[in-house]
Coordinates of C-alpha atoms in Angstrom, one line a residue:
M1442 CA 75.3 56.2 86.7
R1443 CA 75.1 56.4 90.3
R1444 CA 74.7 60.8 91.4
D1445 CA 77.3 61.4 94.0
H1446 CA 73.8 63.0 97.0
R1447 CA 76.6 64.0 99.3
I1448 CA 77.6 66.5 97.2
G1449 CA 74.7 68.1 96.0
A1450 CA 73.7 68.0 98.9
R1451 CA 77.3 70.0 100.0
S1452 CA 76.8 72.2 97.0
L1453 CA 73.1 73.3 98.4
I1454 CA 74.4 74.0 101.5
L1455 CA 76.7 76.2 100.1
V1456 CA 74.1 78.4 98.0
I1457 CA 72.2 79.1 101.1
A1458 CA 75.4 80.0 102.8
L1459 CA 76.2 82.6 100.2
V1460 CA 72.1 84.0 99.8
F1461 CA 71.9 83.9 103.3
W1462 CA 75.7 86.2 104.2
A1463 CA 74.6 88.2 101.3
V1464 CA 71.2 88.8 102.6
C1465 CA 72.2 89.5 106.0
G1466 CA 75.0 91.7 105.1
T1467 CA 78.7 90.2 106.3
W1468 CA 79.6 90.8 103.4
V1469 CA 77.0 94.0 101.5
H1470 CA 77.7 95.6 98.9
A1471 CA 77.5 99.5 100.4
G1472 CA 77.4 101.1 97.2
S1473 CA 79.9 101.4 94.5
R1474 CA 82.6 99.9 97.2
T1475 CA 85.7 97.6 96.1
R1476 CA 85.0 94.1 97.5
I1477 CA 87.2 92.3 97.6
A1478 CA 89.0 89.0 100.2
I1479 CA 92.0 88.7 101.4
V1480 CA 93.7 84.8 102.1
D1481 CA 95.9 83.5 104.3
L1482 CA 99.4 83.9 103.3
E1483 CA 102.4 82.2 103.0
S1484 CA 104.9 81.4 104.8
Q1485 CA 108.5 81.1 104.0
G1486 CA 111.6 80.8 105.9
E1487 CA 111.8 79.4 109.5
K1488 CA 110.9 82.6 111.7
A1489 CA 107.8 83.1 109.3
K1490 CA 106.1 79.4 109.4
T1491 CA 107.4 78.7 113.6
Q1492 CA 105.5 81.6 113.9
D1493 CA 102.0 81.2 111.7
L1494 CA 103.3 85.0 110.0
G1495 CA 102.1 83.9 106.8
K1496 CA 97.7 84.1 109.0
I1497 CA 98.9 87.2 110.9
A1498 CA 99.8 89.3 108.5
A1499 CA 96.5 88.7 106.4
G1500 CA 94.8 89.7 109.8
W1501 CA 97.2 93.5 109.5
L1502 CA 95.9 93.8 105.8
T1503 CA 92.3 93.0 106.3
T1504 CA 92.8 95.5 108.8
A1505 CA 94.4 98.1 107.0
F1506 CA 92.1 97.5 103.9
V1507 CA 89.3 98.0 105.9
Q1508 CA 89.9 101.3 108.0
Q1509 CA 90.5 102.5 104.1
G1510 CA 86.5 103.0 103.6
R1511 CA 86.6 101.9 100.2
F1512 CA 86.6 98.1 100.8
D1513 CA 83.5 95.4 100.9
V1514 CA 86.0 92.7 102.8
V1515 CA 85.3 89.5 103.2
E1516 CA 84.6 88.4 107.0
R1517 CA 87.5 85.4 107.8
Q1518 CA 84.5 82.9 108.6
A1519 CA 82.6 83.5 105.8
L1520 CA 85.9 82.7 103.9
K1521 CA 86.9 79.9 105.7
K1522 CA 84.1 78.4 105.3
V1523 CA 83.5 78.9 101.4
M1524 CA 87.7 78.1 100.9
E1525 CA 86.5 74.1 103.3
E1526 CA 82.9 74.1 101.3
Q1527 CA 85.4 74.2 97.8
R1528 CA 87.9 71.8 99.0
L1529 CA 90.6 74.8 99.1
G1530 CA 93.2 75.5 101.7
L1531 CA 93.3 79.0 103.1
T1532 CA 96.8 79.6 102.8
G1533 CA 98.2 82.3 99.5
V1534 CA 99.8 79.2 97.0
I1535 CA 96.9 79.3 95.3
D1536 CA 97.4 79.8 91.9
V1537 CA 95.8 82.8 90.2
N1538 CA 92.9 80.3 88.6
T1539 CA 91.9 79.3 91.1
A1540 CA 91.9 82.5 93.7
A1541 CA 90.1 83.7 90.4
K1542 CA 87.5 81.3 90.6
L1543 CA 87.2 81.4 94.7
G1544 CA 86.6 84.7 94.3
R1545 CA 83.5 84.1 91.2
V1546 CA 81.7 81.7 94.3
L1547 CA 83.0 84.6 96.4
G1548 CA 81.0 87.7 94.2
T1549 CA 84.2 89.5 94.8
T1550 CA 85.7 91.5 93.0
Y1551 CA 89.4 90.8 94.0
I1552 CA 91.0 88.4 96.0
V1553 CA 94.8 89.3 98.0
T1554 CA 96.9 86.6 98.4
G1555 CA 100.9 86.5 98.1
A1556 CA 104.0 84.9 100.8
V1557 CA 105.6 86.4 104.0
I1558 CA 109.4 85.5 103.9
S1559 CA 111.4 85.5 106.6
Y1560 CA 115.4 85.6 106.6
R1561 CA 118.4 86.3 109.2
Q1562 CA 118.0 90.1 108.5
G1563 CA 114.5 90.5 107.9
M1564 CA 111.8 89.8 105.9
E1565 CA 109.5 90.9 103.2
L1566 CA 105.8 91.0 102.6
D1567 CA 105.3 90.0 99.1
V1568 CA 101.7 90.7 98.2
K1569 CA 99.4 89.7 94.4
I1570 CA 95.6 91.6 94.3
I1571 CA 94.2 88.7 91.6
E1572 CA 91.0 90.3 89.4
T1573 CA 89.0 87.9 89.5
E1574 CA 87.2 88.8 85.9
T1575 CA 90.4 88.1 84.2
A1576 CA 92.3 85.7 86.3
G1577 CA 95.1 88.7 85.7
I1578 CA 97.6 90.3 88.8
R1579 CA 96.4 93.6 89.2
V1580 CA 98.8 94.8 91.2
A1581 CA 101.7 93.1 92.8
D1582 CA 104.2 94.9 95.6
R1583 CA 106.8 93.9 98.2
L1584 CA 107.0 95.3 102.3
T1585 CA 110.1 94.9 104.0
A1586 CA 110.8 95.2 107.9
G1587 CA 113.9 94.4 110.0
S1588 CA 111.3 92.6 113.1
V1589 CA 107.5 91.7 112.5
R1590 CA 106.8 95.0 115.3
A1591 CA 108.7 97.1 112.0
M1592 CA 106.3 95.8 109.8
S1593 CA 103.0 96.2 111.5
R1594 CA 103.7 99.8 111.4
K1595 CA 104.2 99.9 108.1
I1596 CA 100.8 98.1 107.3
P1597 CA 98.8 101.1 107.1
A1598 CA 100.7 102.6 104.9
F1599 CA 101.4 100.6 101.9
V1600 CA 97.8 99.1 101.8
A1601 CA 97.1 102.8 101.2
Q1602 CA 99.6 103.1 98.3
L1603 CA 98.2 99.1 96.8
A1604 CA 94.4 101.0 97.7
S1605 CA 95.2 104.2 95.6
Q1606 CA 96.4 101.4 92.5
F1607 CA 91.7 100.8 92.7
P1608 CA 89.8 103.0 90.7
L1609 CA 87.0 104.4 92.0
D1610 CA 83.7 101.6 90.2
G1611 CA 79.6 102.2 90.6
F1612 CA 77.0 102.8 88.8
I1613 CA 74.1 105.3 88.1
V1614 CA 71.1 105.1 89.3
H1615 CA 69.7 108.2 88.6
Q1616 CA 68.8 110.9 86.1
R1617 CA 67.4 114.2 86.1
G1618 CA 67.8 116.5 82.7
E1619 CA 71.6 116.9 82.0
I1620 CA 72.7 116.0 85.3
F1621 CA 73.1 112.0 86.7
T1622 CA 74.1 110.5 90.3
L1623 CA 75.7 108.0 90.6
D1624 CA 76.5 105.6 93.6
V1625 CA 79.5 106.4 94.6
G1626 CA 80.2 109.1 97.1
S1627 CA 83.0 110.9 99.4
S1628 CA 82.5 108.1 101.7
A1629 CA 84.1 105.9 98.9
G1630 CA 86.9 108.4 98.1
A1631 CA 84.6 110.5 95.7
K1632 CA 85.6 113.9 95.0
S1633 CA 84.5 116.8 93.3
G1634 CA 85.9 117.2 89.6
M1635 CA 87.4 113.6 89.3
Q1636 CA 85.8 111.5 86.2
F1637 CA 84.2 108.6 85.6
D1638 CA 84.3 106.8 82.6
A1639 CA 80.8 105.4 81.5
Y1640 CA 80.5 101.9 79.6
R1641 CA 77.4 99.5 79.0
E1642 CA 77.2 96.0 78.3
G1643 CA 77.1 94.4 75.5
E1644 CA 77.9 90.7 73.8
P1645 CA 78.7 88.0 76.2
I1646 CA 82.3 87.0 75.1
K1647 CA 82.8 83.0 73.8
H1648 CA 85.6 81.1 73.8
P1649 CA 85.9 80.1 70.1
V1650 CA 86.6 76.4 70.5
S1651 CA 84.9 75.9 74.9
G1652 CA 81.9 77.6 74.3
E1653 CA 82.9 79.3 78.0
I1654 CA 81.6 82.5 78.4
L1655 CA 84.8 84.6 79.5
G1656 CA 83.1 87.6 80.0
T1657 CA 81.1 90.9 78.7
E1658 CA 82.0 93.3 76.4
K1659 CA 82.0 96.9 77.9
I1660 CA 81.5 99.1 75.6
L1661 CA 83.6 102.7 76.0
T1662 CA 79.5 104.8 76.1
G1663 CA 81.6 108.6 76.8
Q1664 CA 82.9 110.4 80.3
L1665 CA 81.6 112.7 83.2
Q1666 CA 82.9 114.9 85.8
V1667 CA 81.3 114.8 89.5
T1668 CA 80.1 118.2 90.3
Q1669 CA 78.6 117.6 94.3
V1670 CA 79.4 114.7 96.2
Q1671 CA 77.4 113.5 99.2
K1672 CA 78.4 110.6 101.6
N1673 CA 77.2 108.4 99.4
L1674 CA 76.2 109.6 95.9
A1675 CA 78.0 112.0 93.8
L1676 CA 76.7 114.8 91.1
A1677 CA 77.6 114.5 87.4
K1678 CA 77.5 115.5 84.9
T1679 CA 77.9 114.2 80.9
V1680 CA 81.5 116.0 79.1
K1681 CA 82.0 113.5 76.3
E1682 CA 79.7 111.2 74.1
E1683 CA 81.3 108.6 72.1
P1684 CA 79.7 108.1 68.8
N1685 CA 76.7 106.4 68.8
Q1686 CA 76.5 105.9 72.1
T1687 CA 74.8 107.7 74.7
V1688 CA 75.2 107.7 78.8
S1689 CA 72.0 106.5 80.9
V1690 CA 71.0 104.7 83.6
G1691 CA 72.2 101.3 84.8
Q1692 CA 76.0 101.6 83.3
R1693 CA 78.6 101.3 85.1
V1694 CA 81.1 103.5 86.1
V1695 CA 84.9 103.8 86.9
S1696 CA 86.7 106.3 87.8
C1697 CA 90.1 107.6 86.1
R1698 CA 93.3 109.2 86.2
A1699 CA 92.6 112.6 84.5
A1700 CA 90.7 113.5 81.4
G1701 CA 91.4 111.1 78.9
S1702 CA 93.2 108.7 80.4
P1703 CA 91.9 106.3 82.3
L1704 CA 93.0 104.3 84.6
W1705 CA 91.7 101.4 84.1
K1706 CA 89.1 100.1 81.7
P1707 CA 87.3 96.4 81.7
S1708 CA 88.4 95.7 78.2
S1709 CA 92.2 96.1 78.9
S1710 CA 94.5 92.9 79.3
P1711 CA 96.0 93.0 83.2
V1712 CA 99.1 95.5 84.1
T1713 CA 101.2 94.5 86.5
T1714 CA 101.9 96.5 88.8
V1715 CA 104.9 97.0 91.1
A1716 CA 107.1 99.4 93.4
G1717 CA 104.7 102.1 91.5
L1718 CA 105.6 101.0 88.9
R1719 CA 104.8 99.5 85.6
F1720 CA 106.4 97.4 83.3
Y1721 CA 106.2 98.8 79.8
Q1722 CA 108.5 97.1 77.8
A1723 CA 111.9 95.9 77.1
W1724 CA 114.0 96.2 73.7
G1725 CA 117.5 94.7 72.4
R1726 CA 119.0 91.6 72.4
Q1727 CA 122.6 89.9 72.3
G1728 CA 124.8 90.8 68.8
T1729 CA 126.4 94.1 66.7
G1730 CA 123.5 94.9 64.1
T1731 CA 121.0 98.4 64.5
G1732 CA 119.2 98.2 67.9
D1733 CA 121.3 95.2 69.4
F1734 CA 123.3 95.8 72.6
Y1735 CA 126.5 94.4 74.2
M1736 CA 127.0 94.3 76.9
P1737 CA 124.9 97.9 77.9
Y1738 CA 126.4 99.7 81.1
G1739 CA 124.6 103.9 81.3
V1740 CA 121.4 104.9 79.8
A1741 CA 120.1 107.9 79.6
A1742 CA 116.9 110.4 79.2
D1743 CA 116.0 114.0 77.1
G1744 CA 113.4 115.9 77.6
A1745 CA 111.7 115.2 74.1
G1746 CA 111.5 111.2 74.6
N1747 CA 115.2 109.4 73.2
V1748 CA 117.2 107.4 75.7
Y1749 CA 120.5 107.1 74.5
V1750 CA 122.4 104.2 75.3
A1751 CA 126.0 103.4 76.2
D1752 CA 126.2 100.5 73.9
T1753 CA 130.1 99.3 76.1
Y1754 CA 131.0 96.4 74.1
N1755 CA 130.4 97.4 70.9
N1756 CA 131.7 101.0 71.1
R1757 CA 128.9 103.2 70.5
I1758 CA 126.0 105.0 71.3
Q1759 CA 122.4 103.7 70.3
V1760 CA 119.2 106.6 70.5
F1761 CA 115.8 105.8 70.0
N1762 CA 112.7 107.4 71.5
T1763 CA 110.3 106.6 74.3
N1764 CA 108.9 103.2 73.2
G1765 CA 112.6 101.6 71.5
V1766 CA 112.0 102.4 68.2
F1767 CA 115.8 103.2 67.2
Q1768 CA 116.5 106.7 65.3
R1769 CA 120.3 107.0 65.2
S1770 CA 123.5 105.8 66.5
W1771 CA 127.5 106.5 66.3
G1772 CA 130.2 105.6 67.3
Q1773 CA 133.4 102.2 66.9
V1774 CA 135.5 101.6 68.5
G1775 CA 139.0 103.6 68.9
T1776 CA 141.0 106.6 70.0
G1777 CA 139.5 109.2 67.4
S1778 CA 136.9 111.9 68.2
G1779 CA 133.5 110.2 68.2
S1780 CA 135.2 107.1 68.9
F1781 CA 135.4 105.6 71.9
I1782 CA 136.9 102.3 73.7
R1783 CA 134.1 100.8 76.3
P1784 CA 132.2 103.8 76.9
Y1785 CA 130.3 102.9 80.3
D1786 CA 127.9 106.2 80.5
V1787 CA 126.2 108.7 78.9
A1788 CA 124.1 111.5 79.6
V1789 CA 122.2 114.7 78.1
D1790 CA 121.5 118.2 79.4
G1791 CA 118.7 120.4 79.2
E1792 CA 120.0 122.0 75.7
G1793 CA 119.8 118.1 74.3
N1794 CA 123.9 118.1 74.2
V1795 CA 125.2 114.3 75.0
F1796 CA 128.0 113.9 76.9
V1797 CA 130.2 110.0 76.6
A1798 CA 132.2 108.8 79.9
D1799 CA 134.0 107.4 77.2
T1800 CA 136.3 104.8 79.9
Y1801 CA 138.8 103.7 78.0
N1802 CA 140.1 106.8 76.7
Y1803 CA 140.4 108.4 79.6
R1804 CA 138.1 110.7 78.2
V1805 CA 134.5 112.6 77.8
Q1806 CA 133.2 113.4 74.5
K1807 CA 130.3 115.7 74.0
F1808 CA 128.3 115.6 70.9
D1809 CA 125.1 117.3 69.4
A1810 CA 121.8 115.6 70.0
N1811 CA 122.6 114.3 66.2
G1812 CA 125.9 112.2 67.4
T1813 CA 128.1 115.6 65.8
F1814 CA 130.8 115.5 67.8
L1815 CA 131.5 118.9 69.8
L1816 CA 134.8 118.9 72.5
Q1817 CA 136.9 116.0 74.6
W1818 CA 138.9 117.0 77.6
G1819 CA 141.2 114.6 80.1
R1820 CA 143.7 111.8 79.8
K1821 CA 144.7 109.2 82.1
G1822 CA 146.5 110.3 85.0
R1823 CA 145.5 111.5 88.5
G1824 CA 145.6 115.7 88.3
S1825 CA 143.5 117.8 88.5
G1826 CA 140.6 116.9 84.8
D1827 CA 142.2 113.6 85.0
F1828 CA 140.7 110.0 85.2
A1829 CA 142.0 106.5 85.6
F1830 CA 138.8 104.9 85.1
L1831 CA 135.5 107.1 84.6
S1832 CA 132.8 105.0 85.6
G1833 CA 129.9 107.3 85.7
I1834 CA 128.9 110.7 84.3
A1835 CA 125.8 112.4 85.3
T1836 CA 124.8 117.2 84.3
G1837 CA 123.6 119.1 86.8
P1838 CA 120.9 122.3 86.6
E1839 CA 123.1 124.2 86.0
G1840 CA 125.3 122.8 82.8
A1841 CA 128.1 121.2 84.9
V1842 CA 128.7 118.0 84.1
Y1843 CA 129.9 115.7 86.5
T1844 CA 132.0 112.3 86.6
I1845 CA 132.5 108.7 89.5
D1846 CA 136.4 107.7 88.8
C1847 CA 135.8 104.4 90.6
K1848 CA 139.4 103.9 90.9
L1849 CA 140.2 107.4 92.2
N1850 CA 137.3 107.5 94.7
R1851 CA 135.9 110.6 93.6
V1852 CA 133.8 113.4 92.3
Q1853 CA 134.8 115.8 89.4
V1854 CA 133.5 118.6 88.4
F1855 CA 133.0 120.1 85.1
D1856 CA 131.8 123.6 83.0
S1857 CA 129.6 122.3 79.8
H1858 CA 132.7 123.3 77.7
G1859 CA 135.2 120.5 79.7
R1860 CA 137.0 123.3 82.2
Y1861 CA 137.9 121.6 85.4
L1862 CA 135.9 123.5 88.8
R1863 CA 136.3 121.3 91.9
S1864 CA 136.5 118.3 93.0
W1865 CA 136.1 115.8 96.2
G1866 CA 136.4 112.8 97.7
R1867 CA 138.9 110.3 98.3
K1868 CA 139.4 106.1 99.0
G1869 CA 138.0 105.3 102.4
K1870 CA 134.8 104.4 104.6
G1871 CA 134.1 107.5 106.1
S1872 CA 131.2 109.7 105.5
G1873 CA 132.6 112.0 102.0
D1874 CA 135.1 109.0 100.9
F1875 CA 134.4 106.2 98.6
V1876 CA 135.3 102.6 97.6
A1877 CA 134.8 101.9 93.9
P1878 CA 131.9 104.0 93.3
M1879 CA 130.2 103.4 89.9
G1880 CA 127.3 105.8 89.7
L1881 CA 126.1 109.2 90.3
T1882 CA 123.2 111.1 89.9
V1883 CA 121.6 115.0 90.5
D1884 CA 118.7 116.2 91.2
D1885 CA 116.7 118.9 89.8
Q1886 CA 117.9 121.1 93.2
G1887 CA 121.7 120.7 92.8
N1888 CA 121.6 117.6 95.2
V1889 CA 124.6 115.1 94.6
F1890 CA 123.7 111.1 94.6
V1891 CA 127.1 108.6 94.3
A1892 CA 127.1 105.0 94.8
D1893 CA 128.8 104.0 95.9
S1894 CA 129.3 100.4 95.0
K1895 CA 131.9 98.7 97.3
M1896 CA 130.5 100.7 100.7
R1897 CA 127.2 99.5 99.5
R1898 CA 125.5 102.5 100.4
V1899 CA 124.5 105.9 98.3
Q1900 CA 126.1 109.2 99.6
K1901 CA 124.5 112.5 99.2
F1902 CA 126.3 115.8 98.3
D1903 CA 125.3 119.1 98.0
S1904 CA 126.8 120.6 94.6
Q1905 CA 129.4 121.7 96.3
G1906 CA 130.7 118.3 97.6
R1907 CA 129.6 119.1 101.2
F1908 CA 128.3 115.4 102.9
L1909 CA 124.9 115.8 103.6
A1910 CA 123.7 112.0 104.6
A1911 CA 123.8 108.4 103.7
F1912 CA 121.9 105.6 103.1
S1913 CA 122.9 101.5 102.9
D1914 CA 119.8 99.8 104.1
K1915 CA 119.2 96.6 102.4
L1916 CA 121.8 97.1 99.4
S1917 CA 124.3 95.0 98.0
Y1918 CA 126.2 96.3 95.5
P1919 CA 124.3 99.9 94.3
T1920 CA 125.8 100.7 90.6
D1921 CA 123.2 103.8 89.5
V1922 CA 120.8 105.7 91.2
A1923 CA 118.9 108.7 89.6
A1924 CA 116.2 111.3 90.6
D1925 CA 113.0 111.0 89.4
P1926 CA 111.7 114.4 88.9
T1927 CA 107.4 112.7 88.9
S1928 CA 107.3 111.3 92.5
G1929 CA 110.8 113.3 94.5
N1930 CA 111.7 109.8 95.1
L1931 CA 115.6 108.0 94.2
L1932 CA 115.2 105.2 92.8
V1933 CA 118.7 102.4 93.2
L1934 CA 119.8 100.4 91.1
D1935 CA 121.6 97.1 93.2
G1936 CA 123.5 95.1 90.4
A1937 CA 123.6 92.0 93.1
S1938 CA 120.9 91.5 94.3
S1939 CA 119.6 92.5 89.9
Y1940 CA 116.5 95.3 92.8
L1941 CA 115.1 98.0 91.6
W1942 CA 115.4 100.0 95.0
E1943 CA 112.6 103.5 95.9
M1944 CA 113.6 105.3 98.5
S1945 CA 113.0 109.0 99.5
P1946 CA 114.7 111.9 99.2
T1947 CA 116.2 111.5 103.1
G1948 CA 116.4 107.2 102.3
Q1949 CA 113.9 105.9 104.0
S1950 CA 113.1 102.5 101.7
F1951 CA 109.8 102.3 100.0
R1952 CA 109.6 99.3 98.4
S1953 CA 112.0 97.5 95.8
F1954 CA 110.9 94.4 92.7
G1955 CA 112.8 92.6 90.2
G1956 CA 115.4 89.5 91.0
P1957 CA 117.7 88.3 88.8
G1958 CA 116.5 86.6 85.8
S1959 CA 115.9 87.1 81.9
G1960 CA 112.0 87.3 81.9
S1961 CA 110.2 91.2 82.8
S1962 CA 111.1 92.8 85.0
Q1963 CA 113.8 90.9 85.9
F1964 CA 117.5 91.7 85.8
N1965 CA 120.8 90.0 85.5
K1966 CA 124.0 92.8 86.7
P1967 CA 122.0 95.5 85.7
Y1968 CA 124.3 98.9 86.1
G1969 CA 122.6 101.5 84.5
L1970 CA 119.3 103.4 85.3
C1971 CA 117.5 107.0 84.9
A1972 CA 113.6 107.9 84.7
D1973 CA 112.6 110.7 82.0
G1974 CA 109.9 114.0 83.1
A1975 CA 107.1 112.0 81.6
G1976 CA 107.6 109.6 85.3
N1977 CA 109.3 106.5 82.9
V1978 CA 112.2 104.3 84.7
F1979 CA 114.8 103.3 82.0
V1980 CA 117.1 99.8 82.8
A1981 CA 119.8 98.9 81.7
D1982 CA 119.9 95.9 81.8
T1983 CA 123.0 94.8 81.3
V1984 CA 124.0 91.1 80.7
N1985 CA 121.0 90.4 79.1
C1986 CA 121.2 92.6 76.6
R1987 CA 118.6 94.7 77.0
V1988 CA 117.1 97.6 77.8
Q1989 CA 114.1 98.2 80.0
K1990 CA 111.0 100.5 80.0
F1991 CA 108.8 100.9 83.5
S1992 CA 105.8 103.4 83.7
R1993 CA 103.4 104.7 86.8

């Protein structure tokens, strides 16, 4: 067989080049900083292609990651030479497996890839960060902007958000008595009190069929806590050792989010992080059985970790624990107490009382946490306390119950016993007016946020109904809002575009994720949204007849 000596020579040149770059410091691993490479992003859309915005954005990302001070970023020319040698294009169209192989050739832990998408109203930067060891997407996030200049200004903060998802990663390099020295210092982001998991390498993990070595077993040996930090190193002491294991020099260390709560474990499967939230699970399917749904419109969470779902077309309330395990249900079609006709929303107060927007019965029903009927109020009409289309319900910190009426275009407020307190709003386009509002929420300070659906905005009021602000950005048809008590941010669900937006309390958009579909993190005309006190977010994915859970 004739051997192609040109390929052998090319490979030899590559090896020499890699050694040269490593020795000469083109991308020397300084301390224990995470090593990454950023390929040119794909350009999608006329403006993005004309201006080659994918390449420009890659340059912005490179600069911003370098400025973080905790990453070793492969120099662009070195990256280009290796990609040419490997016969790869330099754009983000390379797939996950190819990116992982490239990262292993480069000796990097992560490859940053993605796309810049231009459209008439602005542009989006979609970024995927691929872990080379597992070929899994560790982080995915999206940045939106109205112009190229606006996007360039947002890049540093965007990269800081991406960087926050990465653990600090290093080695134990010295031991004296009970004190260990880590090659992770303040320049890499280490701080006094920070905790690290320590790992030793075990046996190689081989594919049972092909025999290919897929990786190496990582065995947790214990946990260290930093006591003192210098620029390029940290001193730490052992706070825990695993049974039959010993923490020692040479072992790898990975930072933890908190004591006993690892941010990242080498042996775990890849997790996709989107918009600061991670898809956790989904449950439900179309049907009438226990745990099935038929067009669920509303969702709420209580302080005990239970999730209440307004199973609208099944005319019932179903209750699950935080992981989607069915607990109980109540209701059937009818007009009597405890029966419903198309309940559109559900809310839970601080005492565990459950309030249901019994939409086509034109009333609110109140139950205890077990579904025992307590009282009801409302009737069809236009007067105070009447309803025409009760589309949303929420409870406030003072125990009041807030409702939104899609046809009467107003908010009504009641006490927990159903006594009318006040109302505001009318049909119109001005501040404080509404056109077909679908959902509302109340934050811990008593501020009221209303999804003013046909006006493509969210309006903010104080608890008395005084107008404070309006947020619109790129909303198409906001169907529900939720105040996240863990981040202080506002979450907005867009039923038309099937996106979930995260905003600051003043309406500044941070990011969005989702999109139409039936896969994980995709939605089909979603209408219900809530956030619990543990940082979990639940979406009533209405037409997909399921609930999706996200966590931080």
